[in-house]
XYZ file of C-alpha atoms in Angstrom:
317
model
C -124.679 70.362 106.952
C -121.102 69.792 108.752
C -118.199 69.181 106.789
C -118.004 66.031 108.771
C -121.695 64.968 107.791
C -120.765 65.612 104.060
C -117.563 63.310 104.214
C -119.771 60.880 106.132
C -122.417 60.837 103.306
C -119.975 60.434 100.662
C -119.323 56.894 101.823
C -115.348 56.960 101.083
C -116.002 58.970 97.413
C -113.372 61.629 97.260
C -115.129 65.474 97.222
C -114.183 68.612 95.818
C -113.595 71.913 97.368
C -111.974 75.151 97.087
C -111.084 78.103 99.148
C -111.542 81.764 97.767
C -110.339 85.192 98.981
C -112.704 88.023 99.739
C -112.305 91.280 97.256
C -110.695 93.880 98.523
C -112.616 97.045 99.458
C -114.358 98.652 96.621
C -114.549 95.850 94.359
C -117.950 94.149 93.321
C -118.990 90.844 94.449
C -119.765 89.951 90.991
C -116.181 89.363 90.321
C -116.179 86.654 92.797
C -119.502 84.860 91.571
C -117.780 84.957 87.938
C -114.843 83.171 89.099
C -117.196 80.302 91.483
C -119.723 79.824 88.754
C -117.520 77.508 86.812
C -116.662 75.634 89.572
C -120.075 74.410 90.782
C -120.576 71.895 88.222
C -118.149 69.701 90.174
C -120.548 69.748 93.209
C -118.517 71.261 96.068
C -120.200 70.670 99.279
C -118.639 73.139 101.079
C -116.502 76.514 100.022
C -113.765 78.296 102.463
C -113.481 81.932 102.484
C -110.311 83.280 104.365
C -110.278 86.230 106.580
C -107.509 88.791 106.860
C -106.110 90.543 109.886
C -105.596 94.189 110.266
C -102.911 95.958 108.208
C -100.999 99.044 109.384
C -101.418 102.151 106.760
C -100.193 105.452 107.025
C -102.255 108.407 105.743
C -100.663 111.855 105.093
C -102.785 114.565 106.725
C -101.567 118.381 107.139
C -97.926 117.307 106.046
C -97.768 114.353 108.602
C -98.513 110.699 108.542
C -101.039 109.074 110.497
C -100.706 105.565 111.452
C -103.996 103.573 110.982
C -105.223 100.113 111.498
C -107.489 98.680 108.402
C -108.766 95.548 106.864
C -108.248 95.194 103.162
C -110.357 92.265 102.859
C -113.491 92.462 105.154
C -116.709 90.818 104.468
C -115.763 86.897 105.280
C -119.303 86.236 106.962
C -121.125 88.338 104.594
C -119.721 86.600 101.675
C -120.405 82.946 103.216
C -124.042 83.896 103.831
C -124.337 85.189 100.418
C -122.926 82.137 98.635
C -124.963 79.766 100.808
C -128.179 81.786 99.696
C -126.967 82.113 96.098
C -125.621 78.447 95.221
C -127.211 76.269 98.155
C -123.402 75.372 99.161
C -122.339 75.069 102.700
C -119.345 77.576 103.710
C -116.474 77.526 106.064
C -115.479 81.043 107.322
C -111.953 81.287 108.681
C -111.873 82.470 111.972
C -108.419 84.037 113.452
C -106.933 84.569 116.589
C -104.550 87.471 115.197
C -106.320 90.679 114.889
C -109.409 89.553 116.775
C -110.556 89.936 120.515
C -112.397 87.069 122.013
C -115.478 89.297 122.231
C -114.794 90.049 118.674
C -114.615 86.265 117.983
C -117.777 85.460 120.018
C -119.618 88.197 118.063
C -118.605 86.728 114.832
C -119.668 83.107 115.998
C -123.110 84.539 117.086
C -123.544 85.945 113.461
C -122.611 82.702 111.923
C -125.148 80.863 114.142
C -127.907 83.331 113.218
C -127.005 82.931 109.416
C -127.246 79.098 109.447
C -123.371 78.730 108.907
C -122.483 75.567 110.739
C -118.816 75.405 109.874
C -115.434 77.330 110.711
C -111.890 76.934 110.186
C -110.052 78.005 113.314
C -106.540 79.501 112.903
C -104.100 81.504 114.656
C -103.189 83.637 111.677
C -99.861 84.994 110.649
C -97.672 87.811 111.554
C -98.857 91.406 110.824
C -97.410 92.758 107.467
C -94.496 94.582 108.439
C -93.981 92.151 111.673
C -91.429 89.445 111.670
C -92.831 87.481 114.371
C -96.545 86.709 115.523
C -97.753 89.204 118.569
C -101.380 87.942 120.030
C -103.789 90.782 119.979
C -104.564 92.056 123.290
C -107.521 90.664 124.672
C -107.467 87.680 121.940
C -106.113 84.071 121.816
C -102.336 83.237 121.452
C -102.966 79.888 119.773
C -105.464 78.212 117.609
C -106.433 75.485 120.192
C -107.315 78.095 122.587
C -109.778 79.510 119.616
C -111.026 75.761 119.124
C -111.765 75.673 123.057
C -113.699 78.859 122.603
C -115.856 77.816 119.660
C -116.550 74.108 121.732
C -117.546 76.140 124.719
C -120.079 78.233 122.671
C -121.604 74.972 121.340
C -122.156 74.067 124.736
C -123.753 77.428 125.616
C -120.750 78.908 127.706
C -120.106 82.337 126.471
C -117.600 84.551 127.610
C -119.426 86.095 130.386
C -122.359 83.747 131.000
C -123.690 80.523 130.263
C -126.862 80.380 128.104
C -129.307 77.209 128.681
C -130.873 76.555 125.358
C -131.738 73.929 122.833
C -130.479 76.347 119.921
C -126.929 76.623 121.001
C -124.146 77.055 118.278
C -123.318 73.461 116.814
C -120.244 74.367 114.782
C -117.955 71.859 113.020
C -114.401 73.013 113.497
C -111.458 72.706 111.120
C -107.950 73.243 111.954
C -104.837 73.719 109.801
C -102.120 70.958 109.415
C -98.370 70.978 107.848
C -96.930 68.258 106.221
C -93.524 70.033 106.120
C -94.168 71.561 109.714
C -95.481 74.976 110.510
C -92.596 77.717 109.571
C -92.403 78.462 113.578
C -92.001 74.797 114.778
C -88.875 73.432 115.696
C -89.491 69.966 114.394
C -92.496 68.031 112.582
C -92.909 66.243 115.920
C -93.309 69.193 118.213
C -95.696 70.655 115.326
C -97.855 67.370 115.407
C -98.047 67.471 119.214
C -99.720 71.341 118.584
C -102.060 69.577 116.247
C -103.143 66.908 118.846
C -103.924 69.944 121.015
C -105.954 71.391 118.696
C -107.959 67.933 117.951
C -108.054 67.177 121.698
C -109.615 70.601 122.066
C -112.271 69.858 119.942
C -111.397 70.167 116.531
C -113.687 67.806 113.923
C -110.991 67.674 110.751
C -107.844 68.858 109.470
C -107.002 70.830 106.335
C -103.239 70.920 105.538
C -101.292 73.596 103.888
C -100.145 73.350 100.319
C -97.630 70.741 99.284
C -96.189 69.561 96.111
C -94.784 66.117 97.104
C -97.576 63.430 98.009
C -94.982 61.482 100.187
C -94.652 64.424 102.438
C -98.578 64.262 102.884
C -98.626 60.358 103.197
C -95.915 60.735 105.871
C -97.705 63.116 107.697
C -101.046 61.395 107.725
C -99.101 58.358 108.730
C -97.149 60.260 111.810
C -100.708 61.906 112.889
C -102.245 58.628 113.198
C -99.485 57.256 115.138
C -99.831 60.205 117.422
C -103.643 59.388 118.025
C -105.186 62.041 115.553
C -108.075 60.128 114.116
C -110.322 63.169 112.717
C -110.389 63.369 108.792
C -107.336 65.009 107.268
C -107.825 66.734 104.003
C -104.889 67.714 101.614
C -104.827 71.148 100.499
C -103.396 71.850 96.795
C -102.327 75.004 95.193
C -101.586 74.814 91.406
C -98.241 76.742 90.271
C -99.188 79.563 88.154
C -96.269 82.038 87.687
C -92.696 81.628 87.637
C -92.092 83.724 90.639
C -94.050 81.112 92.897
C -90.739 79.066 92.641
C -89.349 82.249 94.886
C -92.518 83.169 96.810
C -94.035 79.989 98.004
C -90.812 78.325 99.474
C -90.104 81.772 101.100
C -93.675 82.501 102.504
C -94.642 79.041 103.395
C -91.580 77.750 104.147
C -92.054 74.338 101.763
C -89.944 72.607 99.467
C -90.617 72.121 95.795
C -89.582 68.784 93.843
C -86.688 69.405 91.557
C -88.609 67.917 88.621
C -91.340 70.563 89.057
C -88.693 73.314 89.406
C -86.937 72.105 86.380
C -90.450 72.201 84.351
C -91.307 75.962 85.471
C -87.562 76.879 84.765
C -87.974 75.533 81.157
C -91.051 77.510 80.519
C -90.866 80.574 78.364
C -93.685 82.512 79.779
C -96.327 82.131 82.598
C -99.010 80.833 80.172
C -96.620 77.808 79.858
C -95.932 77.835 83.813
C -99.776 77.916 84.397
C -99.964 74.633 82.220
C -97.288 73.130 84.155
C -99.012 73.607 87.414
C -102.029 72.268 86.036
C -100.915 69.272 84.988
C -98.716 68.649 88.143
C -101.782 69.276 90.198
C -103.821 66.599 88.019
C -101.010 64.072 89.006
C -100.999 65.072 92.520
C -104.886 64.960 92.539
C -105.164 61.291 90.803
C -102.463 59.808 93.316
C -104.325 61.412 96.269
C -107.730 60.180 95.229
C -106.517 56.658 94.411
C -105.117 56.727 98.029
C -108.618 57.527 99.362
C -108.279 61.192 100.680
C -111.749 62.550 101.769
C -111.777 65.475 99.928
C -109.417 67.590 97.434
C -109.452 70.858 98.708
C -107.876 73.800 96.053
C -106.594 77.390 96.949
C -107.927 78.837 94.107
C -106.734 82.688 94.940
C -109.985 83.872 93.670
C -109.227 82.510 90.142
C -110.992 79.490 88.743
C -109.654 78.731 85.301
C -106.876 76.386 86.427
C -108.879 74.913 89.120
C -111.551 73.909 86.772
C -109.063 72.420 84.136
C -107.872 70.255 87.217
C -111.537 69.256 88.574
C -112.684 68.371 85.183
C -110.014 65.448 84.529
C -110.942 63.908 88.275
C -114.835 64.845 89.070
């Protein structure tokens, strides 16, 4: 089923979902199952699976270093197919502009269609590691709105080099990202909302937000989006603080603000076990307020770990 169909069937009830990261090369998928198993009791209608773009590595050969491109976490589509088969749950593979040509994107979408994967999350992606700014991949898309357009075209039987008349074309439900505190590269929240409107106008069916820790930012974002004419469902993304260094890493990487009450509580912790509990309690309060406000889904960024997400979910679902 499509994500939007799950929302319609819920009839206003807030659903539970989460996002996972593929294991690095050489690791067993059983580790992923072990972290997903404890969360299935909360009946997630769908699970997101991230995609990583290529990285530059330098391999020493004959005393010299050879520059190579590699992907440390491949297998997004395969993992999605495996999860659908094992758990009977819909999956949402992330599809990136960065690191992929339009042809590679088309092949990925065709594979998803063959495998019965009906949802995708269309993202521009970040700059490659070691690069300060995002650079489009030659032969790829510059913006997520263009990627959404390609997916929507494929839904109509319009492939890159031909149009296929068929009653069995792709029929993807398309998610895109929203930023309650604006994208780090956007000059203002209003300009960022204009970019979001472009993605929705191109064919996006729903929005999932970047993490935030102040619900007022989310409510203000939704209100501004509605005033701009963005009517698709907007799903809040939630990440529980887990370690003390998140106080530095999250604002630096994602350009978000942390409420002072949360900062003070984490600073007062003697160790990361205490920090993890603070993160759980903060996310529970966030989630309860969002659920009372009638959000369609509470979507958690699990980072491949389930213990803190389970502690949160059991208080709400």
